[in-house]
PDB file of C-alpha atoms in Angstrom:
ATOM      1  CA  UNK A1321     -34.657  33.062 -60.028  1.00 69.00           C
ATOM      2  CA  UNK A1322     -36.419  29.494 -59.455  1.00 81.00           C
ATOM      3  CA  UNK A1323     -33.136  27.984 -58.422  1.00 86.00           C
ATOM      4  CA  UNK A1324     -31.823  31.386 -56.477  1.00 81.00           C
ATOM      5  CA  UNK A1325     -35.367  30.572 -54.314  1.00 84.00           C
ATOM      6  CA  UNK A1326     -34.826  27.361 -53.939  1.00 88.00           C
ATOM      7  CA  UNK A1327     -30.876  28.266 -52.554  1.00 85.00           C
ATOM      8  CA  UNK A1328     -32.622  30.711 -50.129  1.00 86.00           C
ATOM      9  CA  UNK A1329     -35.378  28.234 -48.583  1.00 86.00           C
ATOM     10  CA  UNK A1330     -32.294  26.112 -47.777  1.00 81.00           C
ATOM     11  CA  UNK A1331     -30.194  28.637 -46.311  1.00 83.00           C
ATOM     12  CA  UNK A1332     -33.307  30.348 -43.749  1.00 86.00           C
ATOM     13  CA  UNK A1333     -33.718  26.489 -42.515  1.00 79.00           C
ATOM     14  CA  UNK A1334     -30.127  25.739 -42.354  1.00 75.00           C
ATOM     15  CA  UNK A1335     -29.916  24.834 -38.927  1.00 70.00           C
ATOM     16  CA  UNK A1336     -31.820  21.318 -39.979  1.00 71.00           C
ATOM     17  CA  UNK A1337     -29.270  20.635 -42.931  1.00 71.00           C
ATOM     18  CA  UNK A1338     -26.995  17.560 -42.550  1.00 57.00           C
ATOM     19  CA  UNK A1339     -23.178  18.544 -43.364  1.00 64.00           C
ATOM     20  CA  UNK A1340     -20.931  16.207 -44.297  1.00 64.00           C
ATOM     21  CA  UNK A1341     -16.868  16.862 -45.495  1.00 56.00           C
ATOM     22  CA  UNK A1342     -15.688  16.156 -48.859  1.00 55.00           C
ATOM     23  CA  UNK A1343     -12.188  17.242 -47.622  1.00 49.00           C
ATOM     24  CA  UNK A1344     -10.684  19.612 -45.272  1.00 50.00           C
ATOM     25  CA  UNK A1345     -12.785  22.444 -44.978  1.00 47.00           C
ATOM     26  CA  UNK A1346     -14.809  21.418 -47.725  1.00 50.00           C
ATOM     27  CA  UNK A1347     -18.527  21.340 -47.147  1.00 55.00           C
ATOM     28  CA  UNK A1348     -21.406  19.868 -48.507  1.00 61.00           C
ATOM     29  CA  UNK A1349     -25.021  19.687 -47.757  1.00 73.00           C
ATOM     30  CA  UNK A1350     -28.503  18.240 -49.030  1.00 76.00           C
ATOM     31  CA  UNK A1351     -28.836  22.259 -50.340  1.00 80.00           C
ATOM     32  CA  UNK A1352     -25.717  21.921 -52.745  1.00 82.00           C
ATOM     33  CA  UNK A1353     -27.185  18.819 -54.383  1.00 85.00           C
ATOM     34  CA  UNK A1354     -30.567  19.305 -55.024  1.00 86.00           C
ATOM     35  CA  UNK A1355     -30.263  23.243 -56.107  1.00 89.00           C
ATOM     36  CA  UNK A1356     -27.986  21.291 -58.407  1.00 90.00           C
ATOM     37  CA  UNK A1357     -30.095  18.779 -59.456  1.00 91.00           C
ATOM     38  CA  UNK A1358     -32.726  21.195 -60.161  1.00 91.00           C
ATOM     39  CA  UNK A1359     -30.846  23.140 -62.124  1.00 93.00           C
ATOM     40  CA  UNK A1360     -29.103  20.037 -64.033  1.00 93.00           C
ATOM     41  CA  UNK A1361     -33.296  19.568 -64.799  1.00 93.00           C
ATOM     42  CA  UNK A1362     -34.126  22.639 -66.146  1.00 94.00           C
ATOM     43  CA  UNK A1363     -31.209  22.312 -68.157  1.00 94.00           C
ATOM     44  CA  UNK A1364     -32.218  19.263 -69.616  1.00 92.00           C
ATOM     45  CA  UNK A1365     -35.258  19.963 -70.415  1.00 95.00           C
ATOM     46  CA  UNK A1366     -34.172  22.660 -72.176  1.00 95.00           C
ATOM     47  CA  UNK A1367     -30.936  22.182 -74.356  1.00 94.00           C
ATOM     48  CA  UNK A1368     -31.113  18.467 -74.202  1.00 92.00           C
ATOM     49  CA  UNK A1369     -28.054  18.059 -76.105  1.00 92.00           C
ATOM     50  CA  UNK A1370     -25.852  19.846 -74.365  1.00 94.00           C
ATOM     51  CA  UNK A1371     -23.067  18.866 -71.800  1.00 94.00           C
ATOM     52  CA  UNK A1372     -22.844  19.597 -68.133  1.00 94.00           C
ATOM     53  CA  UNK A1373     -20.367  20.269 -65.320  1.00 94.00           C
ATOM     54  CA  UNK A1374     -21.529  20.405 -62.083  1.00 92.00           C
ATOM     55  CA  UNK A1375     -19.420  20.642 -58.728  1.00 85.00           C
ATOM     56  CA  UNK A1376     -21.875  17.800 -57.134  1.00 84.00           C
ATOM     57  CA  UNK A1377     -23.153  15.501 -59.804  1.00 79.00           C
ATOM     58  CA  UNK A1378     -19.998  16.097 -61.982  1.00 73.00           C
ATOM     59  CA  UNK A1379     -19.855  15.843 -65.761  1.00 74.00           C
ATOM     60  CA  UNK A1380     -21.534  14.957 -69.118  1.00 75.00           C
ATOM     61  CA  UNK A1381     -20.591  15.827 -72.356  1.00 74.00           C
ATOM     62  CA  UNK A1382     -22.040  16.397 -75.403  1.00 71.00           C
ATOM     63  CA  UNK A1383     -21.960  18.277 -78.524  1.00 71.00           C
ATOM     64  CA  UNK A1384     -20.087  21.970 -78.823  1.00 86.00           C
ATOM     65  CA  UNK A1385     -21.966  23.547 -75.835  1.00 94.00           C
ATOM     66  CA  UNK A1386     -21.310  23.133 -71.899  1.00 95.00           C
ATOM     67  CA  UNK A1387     -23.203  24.469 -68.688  1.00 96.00           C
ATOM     68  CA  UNK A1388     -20.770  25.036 -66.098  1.00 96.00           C
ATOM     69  CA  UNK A1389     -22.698  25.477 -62.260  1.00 96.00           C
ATOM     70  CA  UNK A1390     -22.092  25.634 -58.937  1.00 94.00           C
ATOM     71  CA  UNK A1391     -25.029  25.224 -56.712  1.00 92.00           C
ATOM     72  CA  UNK A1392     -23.781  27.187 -53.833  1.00 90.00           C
ATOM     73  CA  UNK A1393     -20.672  29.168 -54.409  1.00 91.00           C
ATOM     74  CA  UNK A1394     -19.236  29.944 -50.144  1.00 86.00           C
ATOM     75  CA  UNK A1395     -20.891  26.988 -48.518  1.00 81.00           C
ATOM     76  CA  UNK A1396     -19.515  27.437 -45.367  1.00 82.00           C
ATOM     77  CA  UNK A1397     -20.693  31.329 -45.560  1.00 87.00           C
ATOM     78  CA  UNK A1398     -23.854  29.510 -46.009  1.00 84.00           C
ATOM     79  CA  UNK A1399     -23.843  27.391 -43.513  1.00 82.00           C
ATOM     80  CA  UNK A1400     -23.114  30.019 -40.961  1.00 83.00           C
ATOM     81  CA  UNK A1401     -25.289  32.641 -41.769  1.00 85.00           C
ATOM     82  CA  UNK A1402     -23.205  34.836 -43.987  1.00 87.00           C
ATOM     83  CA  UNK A1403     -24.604  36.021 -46.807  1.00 90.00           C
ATOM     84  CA  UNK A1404     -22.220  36.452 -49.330  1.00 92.00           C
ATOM     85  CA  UNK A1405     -23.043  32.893 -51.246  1.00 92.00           C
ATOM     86  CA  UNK A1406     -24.218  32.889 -54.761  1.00 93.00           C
ATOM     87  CA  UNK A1407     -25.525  30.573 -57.229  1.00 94.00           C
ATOM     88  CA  UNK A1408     -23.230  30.287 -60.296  1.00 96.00           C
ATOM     89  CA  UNK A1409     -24.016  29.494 -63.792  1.00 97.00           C
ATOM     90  CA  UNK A1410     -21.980  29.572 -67.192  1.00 97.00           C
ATOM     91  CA  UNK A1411     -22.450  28.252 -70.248  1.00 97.00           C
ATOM     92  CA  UNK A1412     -19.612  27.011 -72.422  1.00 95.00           C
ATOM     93  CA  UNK A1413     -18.909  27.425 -75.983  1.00 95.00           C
ATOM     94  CA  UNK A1414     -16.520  25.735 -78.616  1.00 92.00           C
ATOM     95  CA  UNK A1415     -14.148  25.978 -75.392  1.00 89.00           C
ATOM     96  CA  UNK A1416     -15.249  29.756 -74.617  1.00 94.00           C
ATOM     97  CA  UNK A1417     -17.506  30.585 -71.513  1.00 96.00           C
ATOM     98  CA  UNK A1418     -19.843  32.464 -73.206  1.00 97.00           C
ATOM     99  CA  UNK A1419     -22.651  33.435 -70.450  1.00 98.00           C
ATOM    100  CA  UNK A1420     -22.176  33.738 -66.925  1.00 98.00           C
ATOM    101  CA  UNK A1421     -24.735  34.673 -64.255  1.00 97.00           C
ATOM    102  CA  UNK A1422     -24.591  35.173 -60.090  1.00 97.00           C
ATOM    103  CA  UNK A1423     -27.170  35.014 -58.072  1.00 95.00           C
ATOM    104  CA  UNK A1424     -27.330  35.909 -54.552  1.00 94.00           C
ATOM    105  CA  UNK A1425     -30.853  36.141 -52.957  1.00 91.00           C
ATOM    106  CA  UNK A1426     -29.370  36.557 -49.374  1.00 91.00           C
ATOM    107  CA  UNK A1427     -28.334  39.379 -50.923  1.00 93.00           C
ATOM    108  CA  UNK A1428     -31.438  40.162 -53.011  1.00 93.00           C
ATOM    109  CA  UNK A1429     -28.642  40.690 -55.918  1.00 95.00           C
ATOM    110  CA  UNK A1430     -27.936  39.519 -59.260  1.00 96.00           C
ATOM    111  CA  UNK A1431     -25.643  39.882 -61.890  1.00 97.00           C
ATOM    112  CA  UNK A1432     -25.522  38.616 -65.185  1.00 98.00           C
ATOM    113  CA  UNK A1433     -23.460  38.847 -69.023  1.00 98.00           C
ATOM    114  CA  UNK A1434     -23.220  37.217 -72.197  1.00 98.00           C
ATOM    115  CA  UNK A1435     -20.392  38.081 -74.379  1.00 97.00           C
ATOM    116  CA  UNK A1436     -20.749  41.092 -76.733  1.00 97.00           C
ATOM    117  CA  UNK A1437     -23.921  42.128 -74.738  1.00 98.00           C
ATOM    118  CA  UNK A1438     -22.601  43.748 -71.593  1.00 98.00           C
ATOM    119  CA  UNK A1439     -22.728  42.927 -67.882  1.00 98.00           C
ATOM    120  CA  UNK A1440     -25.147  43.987 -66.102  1.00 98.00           C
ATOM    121  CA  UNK A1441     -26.553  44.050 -62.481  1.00 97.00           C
ATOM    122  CA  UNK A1442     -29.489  44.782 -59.837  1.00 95.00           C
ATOM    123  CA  UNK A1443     -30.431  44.655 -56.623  1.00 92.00           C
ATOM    124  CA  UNK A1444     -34.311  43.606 -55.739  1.00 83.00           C
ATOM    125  CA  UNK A1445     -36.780  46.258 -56.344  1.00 83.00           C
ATOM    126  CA  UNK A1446     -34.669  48.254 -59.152  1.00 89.00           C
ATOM    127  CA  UNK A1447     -34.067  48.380 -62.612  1.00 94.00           C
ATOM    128  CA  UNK A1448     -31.030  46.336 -64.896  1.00 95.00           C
ATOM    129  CA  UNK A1449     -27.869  48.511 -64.587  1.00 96.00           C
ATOM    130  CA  UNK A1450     -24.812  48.049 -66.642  1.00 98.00           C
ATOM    131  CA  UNK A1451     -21.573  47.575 -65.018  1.00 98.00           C
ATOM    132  CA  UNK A1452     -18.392  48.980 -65.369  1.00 98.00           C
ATOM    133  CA  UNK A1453     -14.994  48.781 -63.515  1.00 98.00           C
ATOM    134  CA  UNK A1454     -13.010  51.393 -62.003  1.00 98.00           C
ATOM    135  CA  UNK A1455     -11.039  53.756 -64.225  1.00 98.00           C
ATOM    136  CA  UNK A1456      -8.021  53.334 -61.291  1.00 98.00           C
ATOM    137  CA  UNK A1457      -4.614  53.205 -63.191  1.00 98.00           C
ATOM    138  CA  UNK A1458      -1.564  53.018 -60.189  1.00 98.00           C
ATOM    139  CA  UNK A1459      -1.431  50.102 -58.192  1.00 98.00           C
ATOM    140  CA  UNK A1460      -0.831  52.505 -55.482  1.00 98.00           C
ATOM    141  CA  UNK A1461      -4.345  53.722 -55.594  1.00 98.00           C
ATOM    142  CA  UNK A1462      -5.883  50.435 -55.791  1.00 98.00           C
ATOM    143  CA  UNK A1463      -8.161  48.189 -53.530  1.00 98.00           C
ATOM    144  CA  UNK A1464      -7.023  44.523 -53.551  1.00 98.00           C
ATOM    145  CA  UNK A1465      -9.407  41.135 -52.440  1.00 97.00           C
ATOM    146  CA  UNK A1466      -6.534  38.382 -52.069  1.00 95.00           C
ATOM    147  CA  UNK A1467      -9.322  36.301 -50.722  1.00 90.00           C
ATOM    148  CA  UNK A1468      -7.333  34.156 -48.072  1.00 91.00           C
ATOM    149  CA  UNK A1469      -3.575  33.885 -46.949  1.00 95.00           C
ATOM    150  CA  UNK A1470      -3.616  30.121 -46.593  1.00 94.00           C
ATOM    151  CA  UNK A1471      -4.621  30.031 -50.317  1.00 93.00           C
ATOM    152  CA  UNK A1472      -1.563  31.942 -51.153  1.00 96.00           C
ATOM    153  CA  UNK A1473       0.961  30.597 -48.782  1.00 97.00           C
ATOM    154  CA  UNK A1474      -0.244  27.149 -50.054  1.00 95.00           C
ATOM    155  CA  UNK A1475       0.222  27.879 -53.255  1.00 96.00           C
ATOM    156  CA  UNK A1476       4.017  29.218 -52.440  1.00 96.00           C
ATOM    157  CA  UNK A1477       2.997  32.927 -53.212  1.00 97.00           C
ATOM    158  CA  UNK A1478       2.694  33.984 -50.040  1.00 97.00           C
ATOM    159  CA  UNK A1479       5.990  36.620 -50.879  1.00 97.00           C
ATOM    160  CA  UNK A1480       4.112  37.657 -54.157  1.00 97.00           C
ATOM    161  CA  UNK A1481       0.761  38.235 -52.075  1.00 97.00           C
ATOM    162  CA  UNK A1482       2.993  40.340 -49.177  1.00 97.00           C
ATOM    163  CA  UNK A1483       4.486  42.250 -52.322  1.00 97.00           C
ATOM    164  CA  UNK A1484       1.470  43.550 -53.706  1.00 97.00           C
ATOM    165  CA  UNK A1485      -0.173  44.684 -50.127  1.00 97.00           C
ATOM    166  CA  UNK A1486       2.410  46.219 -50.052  1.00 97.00           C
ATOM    167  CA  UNK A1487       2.816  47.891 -53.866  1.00 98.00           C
ATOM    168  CA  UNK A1488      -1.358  48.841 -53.514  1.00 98.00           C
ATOM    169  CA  UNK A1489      -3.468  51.114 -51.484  1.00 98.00           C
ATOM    170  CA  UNK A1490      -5.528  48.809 -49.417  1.00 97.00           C
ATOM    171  CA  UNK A1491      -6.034  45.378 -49.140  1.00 97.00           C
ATOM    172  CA  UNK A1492      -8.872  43.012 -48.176  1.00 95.00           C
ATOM    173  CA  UNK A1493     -10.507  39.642 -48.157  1.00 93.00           C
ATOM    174  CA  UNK A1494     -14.015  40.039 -49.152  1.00 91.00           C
ATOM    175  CA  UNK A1495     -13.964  36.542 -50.394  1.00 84.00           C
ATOM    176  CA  UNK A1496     -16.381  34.067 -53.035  1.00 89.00           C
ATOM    177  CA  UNK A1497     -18.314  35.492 -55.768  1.00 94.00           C
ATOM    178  CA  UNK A1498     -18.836  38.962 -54.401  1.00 95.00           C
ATOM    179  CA  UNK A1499     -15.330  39.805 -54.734  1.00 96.00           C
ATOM    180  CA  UNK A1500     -15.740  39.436 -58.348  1.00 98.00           C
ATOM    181  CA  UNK A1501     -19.003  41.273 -58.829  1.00 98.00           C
ATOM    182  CA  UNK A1502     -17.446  44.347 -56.887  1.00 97.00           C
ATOM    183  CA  UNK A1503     -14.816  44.466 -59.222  1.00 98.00           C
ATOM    184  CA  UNK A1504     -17.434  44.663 -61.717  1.00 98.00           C
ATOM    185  CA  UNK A1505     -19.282  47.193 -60.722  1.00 98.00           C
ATOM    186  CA  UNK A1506     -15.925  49.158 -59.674  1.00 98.00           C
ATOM    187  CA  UNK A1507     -15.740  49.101 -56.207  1.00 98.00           C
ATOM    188  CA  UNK A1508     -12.488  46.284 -56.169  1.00 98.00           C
ATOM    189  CA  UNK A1509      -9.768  46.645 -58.379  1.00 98.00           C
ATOM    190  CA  UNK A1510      -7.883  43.120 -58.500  1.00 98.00           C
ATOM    191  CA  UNK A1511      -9.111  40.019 -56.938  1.00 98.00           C
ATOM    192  CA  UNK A1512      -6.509  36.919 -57.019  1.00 97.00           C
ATOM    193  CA  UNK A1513      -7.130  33.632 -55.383  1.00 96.00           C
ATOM    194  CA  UNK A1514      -5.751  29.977 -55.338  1.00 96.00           C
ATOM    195  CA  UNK A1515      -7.199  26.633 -55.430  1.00 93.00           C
ATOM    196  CA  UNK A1516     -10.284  27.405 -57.868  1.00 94.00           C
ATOM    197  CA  UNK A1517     -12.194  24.894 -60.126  1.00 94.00           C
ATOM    198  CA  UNK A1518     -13.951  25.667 -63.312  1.00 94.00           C
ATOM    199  CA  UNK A1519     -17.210  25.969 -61.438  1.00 94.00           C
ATOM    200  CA  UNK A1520     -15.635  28.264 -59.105  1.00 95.00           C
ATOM    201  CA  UNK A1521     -14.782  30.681 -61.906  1.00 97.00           C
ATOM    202  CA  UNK A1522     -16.337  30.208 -65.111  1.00 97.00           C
ATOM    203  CA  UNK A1523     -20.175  31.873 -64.659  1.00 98.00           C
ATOM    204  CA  UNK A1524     -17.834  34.945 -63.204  1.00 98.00           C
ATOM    205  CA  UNK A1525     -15.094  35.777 -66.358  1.00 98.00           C
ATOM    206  CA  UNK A1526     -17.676  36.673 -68.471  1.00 98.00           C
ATOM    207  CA  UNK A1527     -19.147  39.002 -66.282  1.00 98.00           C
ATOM    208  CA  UNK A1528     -16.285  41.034 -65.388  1.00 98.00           C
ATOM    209  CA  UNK A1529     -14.417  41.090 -69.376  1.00 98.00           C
ATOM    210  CA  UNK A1530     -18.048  42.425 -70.283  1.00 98.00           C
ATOM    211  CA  UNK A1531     -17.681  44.869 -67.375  1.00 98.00           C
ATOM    212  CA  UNK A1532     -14.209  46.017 -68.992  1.00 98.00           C
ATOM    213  CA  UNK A1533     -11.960  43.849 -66.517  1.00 98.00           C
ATOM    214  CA  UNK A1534      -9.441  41.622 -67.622  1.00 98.00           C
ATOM    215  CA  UNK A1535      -9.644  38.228 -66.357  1.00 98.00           C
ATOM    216  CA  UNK A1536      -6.580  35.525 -66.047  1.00 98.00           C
ATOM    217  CA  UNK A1537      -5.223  32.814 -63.724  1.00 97.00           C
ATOM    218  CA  UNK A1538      -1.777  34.129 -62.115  1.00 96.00           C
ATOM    219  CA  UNK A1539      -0.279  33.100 -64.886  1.00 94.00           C
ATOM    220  CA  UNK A1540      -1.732  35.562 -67.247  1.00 95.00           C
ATOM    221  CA  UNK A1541      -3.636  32.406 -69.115  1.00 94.00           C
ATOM    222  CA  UNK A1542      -7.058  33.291 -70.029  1.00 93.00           C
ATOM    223  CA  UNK A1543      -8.264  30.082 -69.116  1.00 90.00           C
ATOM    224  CA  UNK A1544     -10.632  29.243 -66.042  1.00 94.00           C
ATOM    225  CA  UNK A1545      -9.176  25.553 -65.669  1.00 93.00           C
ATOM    226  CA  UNK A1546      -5.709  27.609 -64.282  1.00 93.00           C
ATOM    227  CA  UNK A1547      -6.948  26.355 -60.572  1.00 95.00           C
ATOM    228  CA  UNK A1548      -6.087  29.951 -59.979  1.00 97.00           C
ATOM    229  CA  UNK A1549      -7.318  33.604 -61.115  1.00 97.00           C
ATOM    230  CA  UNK A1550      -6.336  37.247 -61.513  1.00 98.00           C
ATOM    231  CA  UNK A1551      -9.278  39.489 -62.161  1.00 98.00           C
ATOM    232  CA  UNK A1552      -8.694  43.281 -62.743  1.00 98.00           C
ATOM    233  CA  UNK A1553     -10.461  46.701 -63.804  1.00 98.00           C
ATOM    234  CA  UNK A1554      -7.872  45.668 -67.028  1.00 98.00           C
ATOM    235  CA  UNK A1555      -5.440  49.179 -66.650  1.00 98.00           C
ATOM    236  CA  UNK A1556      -3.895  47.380 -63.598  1.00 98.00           C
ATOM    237  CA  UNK A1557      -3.619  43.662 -65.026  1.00 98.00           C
ATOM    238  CA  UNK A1558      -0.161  43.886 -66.330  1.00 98.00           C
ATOM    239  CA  UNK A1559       1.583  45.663 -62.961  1.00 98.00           C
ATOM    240  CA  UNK A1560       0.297  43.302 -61.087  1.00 98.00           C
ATOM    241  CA  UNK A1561       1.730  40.332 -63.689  1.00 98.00           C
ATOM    242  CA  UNK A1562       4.934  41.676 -62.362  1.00 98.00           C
ATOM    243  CA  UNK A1563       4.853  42.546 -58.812  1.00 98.00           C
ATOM    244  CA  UNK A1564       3.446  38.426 -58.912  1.00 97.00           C
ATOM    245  CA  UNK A1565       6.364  37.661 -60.996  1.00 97.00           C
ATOM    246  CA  UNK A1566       9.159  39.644 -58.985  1.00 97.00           C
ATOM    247  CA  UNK A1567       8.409  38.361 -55.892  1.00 97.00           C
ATOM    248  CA  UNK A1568       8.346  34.917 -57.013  1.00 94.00           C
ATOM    249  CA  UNK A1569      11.543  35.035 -58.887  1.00 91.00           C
ATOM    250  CA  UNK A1570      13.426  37.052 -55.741  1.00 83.00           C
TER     251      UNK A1570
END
């Protein structure tokens, strides 16, 4: 919640922020790295012998355990108003993300799981629910978030991503963490996307697996250091393996 607050302060006085480019498209501000380096902080404080990877201050490592965060997950939704940003954190064990948690006070919403425990949810002013994905089993009757075509088309599956528009119901680009969190609560079916990092996807695996989604780079590798993912309601994770694979191979 403290660093969620902190995020939100930043993004009502965002008009002051300095933005500079680490790449193309790639945005950073004073809000990424000090939500960071607060939670780096609180962190240490805490487990001071475990390792951290951070998208701004990047990484330490130590012992068997590993927190895994990203400070402001959709920067430039952040920086222009939009609020579907979150604050991600996962921890890491013996190579395993163990615990994830989204928060996204724009959106007075949080989400949270640790494995074996459940995933659950809320939105400001309610109780804890648990989450659960959909029970859809045809690709024909699903809802897709591809996230962006340049993704895809850079990644040279631009004929795989045509394919499955094509093979489900409806498609759709709702884009960053939220994406994921809709799957988990039901309303999305499969979310893919290209050119990921570990901080991109690790606080949001656990949380969907504990929803009962299946979650894989395009590949099918259960791994979040893919640089890509496929996240399903788990029934449709295989059929879309193959539509992916078909269209790649024709």
């Amino acid at each position: 919640p403290a660093a969620g607050a902190l995020a939100l302060a930043f993004w009502r006085q965002r008009a002051t922020l300095v933005v500079e480019l680490k790449g193309p498209q790639d945005f950073v501000s004073r809000a990424d790295r000090e939500v960071e380096a607060f939670i780096r902080s609180e962190i240490a404080a805490a487990f001071p012998d475990d390792g951290f990877l951070g998208e701004e201050s990047g990484r330490t490592d130590r012992g068997e355990r590993r927190w895994i965060v990203d400070p402001i997950d959709g920067t430039s939704n952040f920086l222009r108003g939009v609020p579907n940003w979150g604050t991600l954190i996962a921890l890491e064990e013996d190579g395993e993300v163990t615990v994830g948690v989204v928060s996204a006070p724009a959106l007075g919403a949080r989400w949270w799981a640790e494995t074996g425990a459940g995933a659950w949810g809320l939105q400001a002013g309610t109780d804890p629910r648990r989450l659960r994905v959909s029970g859809v089993e045809r690709l024909e009757d699903a809802s897709l978030s591809f996230q962006s075509i340049e993704q895809w088309d850079q990644a040279g599956y631009l004929d795989p991503l045509i394919a499955l528009s094509r093979a489900v119901w409806r498609d759709r680009a709702y884009g960053d963490m939220w994406a994921y969190m809709a799957l988990a609560e039901g309303l999305v079916d499969i979310v893919a996307e290209f050119d990921v990092k570990p901080y991109d996807l690790a606080a949001l695996a656990p949380i969907v697996r504990e929803a009962g989604g299946t979650f894989t780079d395009i590949g099918g590798s259960s791994s979040v250091w893919g640089g890509s993912s496929l996240a399903t309601n788990g029934l449709l994770h295989d059929a879309t393996l193959r539509v992916v694979e078909a269209a790649r191979k024709a």
